[in-house]
Tab-separated table of C-alpha atoms in Angstrom:
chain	number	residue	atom	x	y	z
A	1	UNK	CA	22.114	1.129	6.849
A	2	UNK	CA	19.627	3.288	8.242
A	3	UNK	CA	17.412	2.754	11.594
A	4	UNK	CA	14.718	4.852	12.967
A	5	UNK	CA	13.906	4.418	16.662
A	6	UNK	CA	11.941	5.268	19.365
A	7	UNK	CA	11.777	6.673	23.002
A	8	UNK	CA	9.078	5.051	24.491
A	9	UNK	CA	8.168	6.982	28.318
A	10	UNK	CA	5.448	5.676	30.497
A	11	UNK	CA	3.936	8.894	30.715
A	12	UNK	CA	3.879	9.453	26.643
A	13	UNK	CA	0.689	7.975	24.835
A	14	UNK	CA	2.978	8.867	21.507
A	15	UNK	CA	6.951	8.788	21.791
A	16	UNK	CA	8.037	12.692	21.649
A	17	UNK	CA	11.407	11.829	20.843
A	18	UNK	CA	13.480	8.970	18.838
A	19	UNK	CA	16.279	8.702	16.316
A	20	UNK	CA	17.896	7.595	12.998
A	21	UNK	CA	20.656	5.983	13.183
A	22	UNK	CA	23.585	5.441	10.355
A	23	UNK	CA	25.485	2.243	10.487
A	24	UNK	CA	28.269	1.206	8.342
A	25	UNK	CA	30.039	-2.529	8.388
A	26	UNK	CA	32.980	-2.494	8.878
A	27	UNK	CA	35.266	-5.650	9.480
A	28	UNK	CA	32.215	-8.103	10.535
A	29	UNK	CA	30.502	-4.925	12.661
A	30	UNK	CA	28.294	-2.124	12.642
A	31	UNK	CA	29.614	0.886	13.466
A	32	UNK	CA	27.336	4.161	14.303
A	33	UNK	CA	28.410	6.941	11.727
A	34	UNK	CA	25.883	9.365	12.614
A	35	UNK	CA	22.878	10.164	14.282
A	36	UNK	CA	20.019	11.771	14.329
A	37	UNK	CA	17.900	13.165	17.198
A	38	UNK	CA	13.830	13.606	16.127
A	39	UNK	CA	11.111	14.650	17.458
A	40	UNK	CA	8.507	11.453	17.406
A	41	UNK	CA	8.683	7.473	16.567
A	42	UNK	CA	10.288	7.128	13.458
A	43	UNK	CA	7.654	4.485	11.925
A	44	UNK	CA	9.606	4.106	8.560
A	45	UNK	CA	12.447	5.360	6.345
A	46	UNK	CA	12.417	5.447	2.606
A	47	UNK	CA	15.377	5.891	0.114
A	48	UNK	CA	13.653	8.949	-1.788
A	49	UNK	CA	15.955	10.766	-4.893
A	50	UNK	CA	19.175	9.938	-2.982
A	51	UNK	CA	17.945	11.066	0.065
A	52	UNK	CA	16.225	9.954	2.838
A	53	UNK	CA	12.444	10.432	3.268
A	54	UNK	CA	10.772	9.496	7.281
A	55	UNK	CA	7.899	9.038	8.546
A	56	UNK	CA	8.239	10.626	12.150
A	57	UNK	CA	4.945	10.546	14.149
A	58	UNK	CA	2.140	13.266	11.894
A	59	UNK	CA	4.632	14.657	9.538
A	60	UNK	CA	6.954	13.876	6.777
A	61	UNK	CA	10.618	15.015	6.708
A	62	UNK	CA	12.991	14.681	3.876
A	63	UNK	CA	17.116	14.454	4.606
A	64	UNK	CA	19.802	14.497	2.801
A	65	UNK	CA	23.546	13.530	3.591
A	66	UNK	CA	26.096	16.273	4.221
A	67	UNK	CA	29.424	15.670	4.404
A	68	UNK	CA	31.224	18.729	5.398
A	69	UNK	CA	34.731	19.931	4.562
A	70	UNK	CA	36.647	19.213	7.883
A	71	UNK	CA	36.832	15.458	8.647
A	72	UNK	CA	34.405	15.651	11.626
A	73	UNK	CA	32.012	13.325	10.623
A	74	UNK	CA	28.601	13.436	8.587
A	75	UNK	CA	25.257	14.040	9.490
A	76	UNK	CA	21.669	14.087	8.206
A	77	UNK	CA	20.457	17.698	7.514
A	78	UNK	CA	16.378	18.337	7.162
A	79	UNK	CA	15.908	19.643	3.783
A	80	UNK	CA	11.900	19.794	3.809
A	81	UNK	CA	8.631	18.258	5.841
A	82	UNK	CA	4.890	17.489	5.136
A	83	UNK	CA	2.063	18.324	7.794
A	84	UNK	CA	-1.427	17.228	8.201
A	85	UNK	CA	-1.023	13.615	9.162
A	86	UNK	CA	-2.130	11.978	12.447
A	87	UNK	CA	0.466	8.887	12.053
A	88	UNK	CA	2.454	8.552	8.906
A	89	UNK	CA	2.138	5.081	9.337
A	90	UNK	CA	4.024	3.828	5.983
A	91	UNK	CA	5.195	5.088	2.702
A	92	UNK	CA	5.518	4.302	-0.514
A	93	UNK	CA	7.460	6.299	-3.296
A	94	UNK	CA	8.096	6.463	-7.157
A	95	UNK	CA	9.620	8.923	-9.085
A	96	UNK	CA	8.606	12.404	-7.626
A	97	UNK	CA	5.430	11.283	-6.226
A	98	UNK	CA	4.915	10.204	-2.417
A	99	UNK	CA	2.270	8.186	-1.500
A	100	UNK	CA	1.434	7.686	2.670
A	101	UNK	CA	-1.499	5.704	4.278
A	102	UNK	CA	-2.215	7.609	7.844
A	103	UNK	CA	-2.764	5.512	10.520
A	104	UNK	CA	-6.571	6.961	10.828
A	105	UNK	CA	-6.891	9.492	7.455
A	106	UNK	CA	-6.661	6.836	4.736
A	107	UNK	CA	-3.914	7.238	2.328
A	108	UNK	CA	-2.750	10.607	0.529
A	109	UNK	CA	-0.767	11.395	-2.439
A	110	UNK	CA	2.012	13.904	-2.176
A	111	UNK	CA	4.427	15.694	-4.864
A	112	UNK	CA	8.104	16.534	-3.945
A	113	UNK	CA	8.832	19.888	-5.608
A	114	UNK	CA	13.298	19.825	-6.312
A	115	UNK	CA	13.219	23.151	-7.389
A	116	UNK	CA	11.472	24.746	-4.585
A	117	UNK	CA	12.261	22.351	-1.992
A	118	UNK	CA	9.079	21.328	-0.452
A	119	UNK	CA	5.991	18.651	-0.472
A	120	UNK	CA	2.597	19.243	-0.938
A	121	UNK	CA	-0.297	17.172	-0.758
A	122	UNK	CA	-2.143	16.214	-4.596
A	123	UNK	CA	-5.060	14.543	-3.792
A	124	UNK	CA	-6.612	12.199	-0.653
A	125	UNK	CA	-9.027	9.553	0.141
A	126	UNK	CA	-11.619	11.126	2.381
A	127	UNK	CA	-12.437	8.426	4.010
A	128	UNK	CA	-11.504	6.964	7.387
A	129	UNK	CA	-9.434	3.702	7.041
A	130	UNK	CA	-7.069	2.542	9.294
A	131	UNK	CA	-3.864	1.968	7.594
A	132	UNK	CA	-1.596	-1.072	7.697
A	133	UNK	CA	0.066	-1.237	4.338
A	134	UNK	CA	0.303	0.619	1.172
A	135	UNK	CA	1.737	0.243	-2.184
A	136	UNK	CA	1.724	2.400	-5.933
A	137	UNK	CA	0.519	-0.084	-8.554
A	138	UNK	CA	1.994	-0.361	-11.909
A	139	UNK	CA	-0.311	2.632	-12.974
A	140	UNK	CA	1.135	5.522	-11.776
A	141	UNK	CA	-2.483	7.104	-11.265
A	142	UNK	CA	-3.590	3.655	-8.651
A	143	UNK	CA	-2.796	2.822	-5.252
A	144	UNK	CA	-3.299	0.180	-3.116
A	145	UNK	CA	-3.912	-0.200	0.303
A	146	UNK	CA	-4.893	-2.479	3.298
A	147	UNK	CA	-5.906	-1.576	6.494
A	148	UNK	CA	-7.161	-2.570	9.754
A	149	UNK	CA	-10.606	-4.564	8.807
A	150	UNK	CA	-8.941	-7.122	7.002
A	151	UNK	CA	-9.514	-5.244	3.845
A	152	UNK	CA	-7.445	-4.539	0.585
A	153	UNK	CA	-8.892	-1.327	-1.262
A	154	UNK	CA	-7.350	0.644	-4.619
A	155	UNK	CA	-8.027	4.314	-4.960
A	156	UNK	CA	-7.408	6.410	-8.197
A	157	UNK	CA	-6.645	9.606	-9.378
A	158	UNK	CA	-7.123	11.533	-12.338
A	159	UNK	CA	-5.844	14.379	-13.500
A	160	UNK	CA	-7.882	15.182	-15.796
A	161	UNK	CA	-10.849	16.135	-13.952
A	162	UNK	CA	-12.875	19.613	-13.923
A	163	UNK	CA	-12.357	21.052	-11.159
A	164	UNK	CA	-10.052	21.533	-7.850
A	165	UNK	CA	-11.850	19.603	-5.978
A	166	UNK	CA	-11.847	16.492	-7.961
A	167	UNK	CA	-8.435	16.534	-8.750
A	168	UNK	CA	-7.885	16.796	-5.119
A	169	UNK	CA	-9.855	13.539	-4.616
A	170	UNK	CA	-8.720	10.227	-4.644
A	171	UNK	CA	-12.030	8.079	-5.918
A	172	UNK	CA	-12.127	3.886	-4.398
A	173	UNK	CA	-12.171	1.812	-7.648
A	174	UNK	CA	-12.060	-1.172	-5.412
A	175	UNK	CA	-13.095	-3.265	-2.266
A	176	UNK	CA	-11.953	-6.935	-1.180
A	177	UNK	CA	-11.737	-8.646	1.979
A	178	UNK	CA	-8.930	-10.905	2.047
A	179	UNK	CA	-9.736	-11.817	5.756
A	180	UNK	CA	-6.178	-11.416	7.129
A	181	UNK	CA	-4.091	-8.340	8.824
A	182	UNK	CA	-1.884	-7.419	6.326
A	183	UNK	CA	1.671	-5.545	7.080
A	184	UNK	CA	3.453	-5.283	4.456
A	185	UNK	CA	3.595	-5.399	0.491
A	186	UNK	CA	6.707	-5.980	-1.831
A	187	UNK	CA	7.254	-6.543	-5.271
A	188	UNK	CA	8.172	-9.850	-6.511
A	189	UNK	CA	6.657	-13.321	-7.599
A	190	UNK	CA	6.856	-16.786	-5.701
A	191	UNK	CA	7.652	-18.600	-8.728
A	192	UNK	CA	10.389	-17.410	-11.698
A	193	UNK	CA	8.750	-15.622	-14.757
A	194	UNK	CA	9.272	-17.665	-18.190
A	195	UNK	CA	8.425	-15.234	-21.022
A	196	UNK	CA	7.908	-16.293	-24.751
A	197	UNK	CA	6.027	-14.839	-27.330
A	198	UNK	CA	2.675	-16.137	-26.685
A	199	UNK	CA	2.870	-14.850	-22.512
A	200	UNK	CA	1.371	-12.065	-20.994
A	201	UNK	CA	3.268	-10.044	-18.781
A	202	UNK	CA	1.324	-9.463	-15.452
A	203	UNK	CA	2.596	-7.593	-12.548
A	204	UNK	CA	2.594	-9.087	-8.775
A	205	UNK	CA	3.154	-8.149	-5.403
A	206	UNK	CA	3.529	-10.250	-2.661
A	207	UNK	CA	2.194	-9.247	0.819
A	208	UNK	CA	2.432	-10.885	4.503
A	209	UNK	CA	0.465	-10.548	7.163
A	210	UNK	CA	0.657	-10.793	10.719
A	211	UNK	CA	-0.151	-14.645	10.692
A	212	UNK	CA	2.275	-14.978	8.814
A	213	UNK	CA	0.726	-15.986	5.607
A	214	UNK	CA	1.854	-15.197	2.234
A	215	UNK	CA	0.135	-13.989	-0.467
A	216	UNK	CA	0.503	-12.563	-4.657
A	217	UNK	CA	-1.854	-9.902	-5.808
A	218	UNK	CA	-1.979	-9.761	-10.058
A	219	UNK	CA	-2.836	-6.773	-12.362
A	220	UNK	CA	-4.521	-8.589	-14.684
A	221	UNK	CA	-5.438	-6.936	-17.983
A	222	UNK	CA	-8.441	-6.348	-19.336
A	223	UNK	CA	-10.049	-8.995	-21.029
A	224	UNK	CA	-8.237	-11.941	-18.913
A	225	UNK	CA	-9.910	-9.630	-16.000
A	226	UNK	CA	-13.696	-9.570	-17.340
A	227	UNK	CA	-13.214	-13.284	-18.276
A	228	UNK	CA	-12.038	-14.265	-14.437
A	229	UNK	CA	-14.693	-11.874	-13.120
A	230	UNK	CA	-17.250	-13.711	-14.988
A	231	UNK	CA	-15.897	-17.008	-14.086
A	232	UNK	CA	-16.356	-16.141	-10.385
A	233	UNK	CA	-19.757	-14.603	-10.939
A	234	UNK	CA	-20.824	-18.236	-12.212
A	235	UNK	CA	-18.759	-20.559	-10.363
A	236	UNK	CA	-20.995	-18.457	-7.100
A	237	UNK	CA	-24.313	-19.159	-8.239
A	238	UNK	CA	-23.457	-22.969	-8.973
A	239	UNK	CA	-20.868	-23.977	-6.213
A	240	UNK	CA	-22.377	-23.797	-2.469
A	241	UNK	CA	-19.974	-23.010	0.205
A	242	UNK	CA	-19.074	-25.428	3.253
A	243	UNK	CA	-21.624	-25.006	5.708
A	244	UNK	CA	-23.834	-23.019	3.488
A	245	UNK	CA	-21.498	-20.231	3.311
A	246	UNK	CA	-21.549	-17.878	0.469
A	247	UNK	CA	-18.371	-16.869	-0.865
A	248	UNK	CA	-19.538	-13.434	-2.278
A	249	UNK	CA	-20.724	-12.625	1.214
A	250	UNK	CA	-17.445	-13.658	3.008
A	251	UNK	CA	-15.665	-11.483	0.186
A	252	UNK	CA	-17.884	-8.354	0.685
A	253	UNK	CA	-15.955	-5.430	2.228
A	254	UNK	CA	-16.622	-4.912	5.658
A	255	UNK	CA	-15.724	-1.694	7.651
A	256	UNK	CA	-16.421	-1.052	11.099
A	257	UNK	CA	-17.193	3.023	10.878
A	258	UNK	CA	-19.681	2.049	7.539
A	259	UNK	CA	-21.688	-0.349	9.835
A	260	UNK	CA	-22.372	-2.733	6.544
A	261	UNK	CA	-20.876	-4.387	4.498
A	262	UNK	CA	-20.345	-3.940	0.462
A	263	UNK	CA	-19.910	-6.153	-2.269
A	264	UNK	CA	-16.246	-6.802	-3.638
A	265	UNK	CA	-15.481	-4.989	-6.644
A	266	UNK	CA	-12.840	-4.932	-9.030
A	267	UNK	CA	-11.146	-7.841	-7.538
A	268	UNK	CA	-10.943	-11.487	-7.946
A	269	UNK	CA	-10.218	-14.874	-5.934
A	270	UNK	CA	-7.746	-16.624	-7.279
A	271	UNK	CA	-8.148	-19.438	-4.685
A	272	UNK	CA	-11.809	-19.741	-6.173
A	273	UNK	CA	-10.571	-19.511	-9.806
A	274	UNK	CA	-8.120	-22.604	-9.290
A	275	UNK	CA	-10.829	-24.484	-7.705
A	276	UNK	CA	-12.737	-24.694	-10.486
A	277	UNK	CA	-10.194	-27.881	-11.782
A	278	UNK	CA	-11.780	-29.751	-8.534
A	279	UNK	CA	-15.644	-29.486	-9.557
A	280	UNK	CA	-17.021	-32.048	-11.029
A	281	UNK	CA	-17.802	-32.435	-14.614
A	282	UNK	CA	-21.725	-31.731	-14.549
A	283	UNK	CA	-20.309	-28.335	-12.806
A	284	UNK	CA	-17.821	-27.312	-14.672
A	285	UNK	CA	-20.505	-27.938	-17.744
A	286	UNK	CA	-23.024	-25.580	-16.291
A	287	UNK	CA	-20.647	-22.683	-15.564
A	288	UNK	CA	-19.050	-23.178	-19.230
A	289	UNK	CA	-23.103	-22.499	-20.165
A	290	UNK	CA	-23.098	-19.599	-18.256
A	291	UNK	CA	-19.799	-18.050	-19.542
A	292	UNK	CA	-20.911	-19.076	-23.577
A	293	UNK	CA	-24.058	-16.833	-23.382
């Protein structure tokens, strides 16, 4: 098992010092088998390519395990490190590609390089979010993120583009507000997946957030996707909020440096979707008119 840690001083605004620490069980205990001094807060730890990639205050370092020839112990040995960060608040990784969310900078999407030993930096969001979670989506070229607004945004890349600069750029293909501080995302389902011929396979994540709810986020395809989306356009105009709230407006992306707020895009409610079972039937009619047009 590996820990990072931190030296928190009274005089420090940001720990300057903290460590990663190996622990083995052995006969019911942990035992230390190595350690690692470092020069920050180690704010996460990845298994990266059968090594181990942290996130230690701004940068990025990469280990890897040595074991040397006399028998006097192991020890993690820096192999390369990213710059440019303010916080390298959390990771996420697949394959050769890296992708952080800064603490203030937004996420960015790194390459590690095997052959030449290093990292560099692909492409970045420009904007300024606040990062609290991030996760790679089952397109390789779309991220997801959340961050301190009570937001969930995806940002894209593509390759393909012109120039430089726009393959340097990582474009926002979409804004919710789910309304809750979100920590953490994982991959998984809350209920076991039955396939048969007739099913479509759609990916989920699960994320919690710091009231401790628990949520699923779906990539939906296509069509299913343009059909729900039209679904919640309808069911909006027809179905009036309690209190007179609109649910379009409580689902509109806020952010705090923007001073506005912006519709949702490219997501939809599946707590709204369901409720469309609980309308009644001169409801349900109308927004089956809308969709048939």
């Amino acid at each position: 098992y590996a820990v990072g840690t931190a030296i928190s001083l009274e005089n420090e605004d940001e720990p300057s010092r903290g460590r990663i620490l190996i622990l083995k069980v052995e006969e019911d205990a942990l035992t230390l088998v190595a350690e690692k001094e470092v020069r920050g807060a180690v704010y996460n730890l990845n298994e990266f390519k059968g090594k181990l990639l942290a996130g230690i205050n701004s940068k990025l370092e990469l280990f890897r395990w040595k074991t040397p020839l006399e028998d006097d112990g192991n020890e993690l040995v820096n192999e390369c490190s990213h710059h440019g960060h303010i916080i390298a608040y959390c990771v996420a990784t697949r394959g050769d590609w890296i992708l952080v969310g800064d603490l203030m900078k937004s996420v960015s999407l790194l390459l590690y390089k095997p052959e030449e030993g290093a990292i560099d930096e692909m492409a970045r969001d420009f904007n300024a979010n606040w990062m609290t979670a991030i996760e790679m989506l089952d397109d390789d070229e779309t991220y997801l993120g959340a961050e301190n607004n009570l937001n969930f945004f995806t940002v894209a890349r593509n390759p393909n583009a012109m120039t430089d600069e726009e393959r340097s750029r990582l474009e926002i293909t979409g804004e919710y507000h789910v309304g809750e501080f979100v920590n953490v995302f994982a991959r998984g389902s809350l209920v076991m997946s039955l396939r048969d011929a007739d099913s479509i396979h759609v990916p989920t994540l699960l994320f919690g957030t710091g009231n401790g709810v628990v949520g699923v986020l779906a990539s939906l395809p296509k069509d299913v996707y343009d059909f729900t989306e039209s679904l919640q356009t309808s069911m909006n105009v027809h179905v009036q909020g309690v209190g007179g709230l609109k649910h379009a407006d409580w689902r509109s992306f806020r952010h705090e440096l923007r001073g506005k707020s912006e519709p949702a895009r490219n997501f939809v409610d599946g707590d709204l979707i369901e409720s469309f079972l609980d309308l009644r039937l001169d409801q349900q009619d109308a927004i089956a008119a809308d969709l048939a047009l």
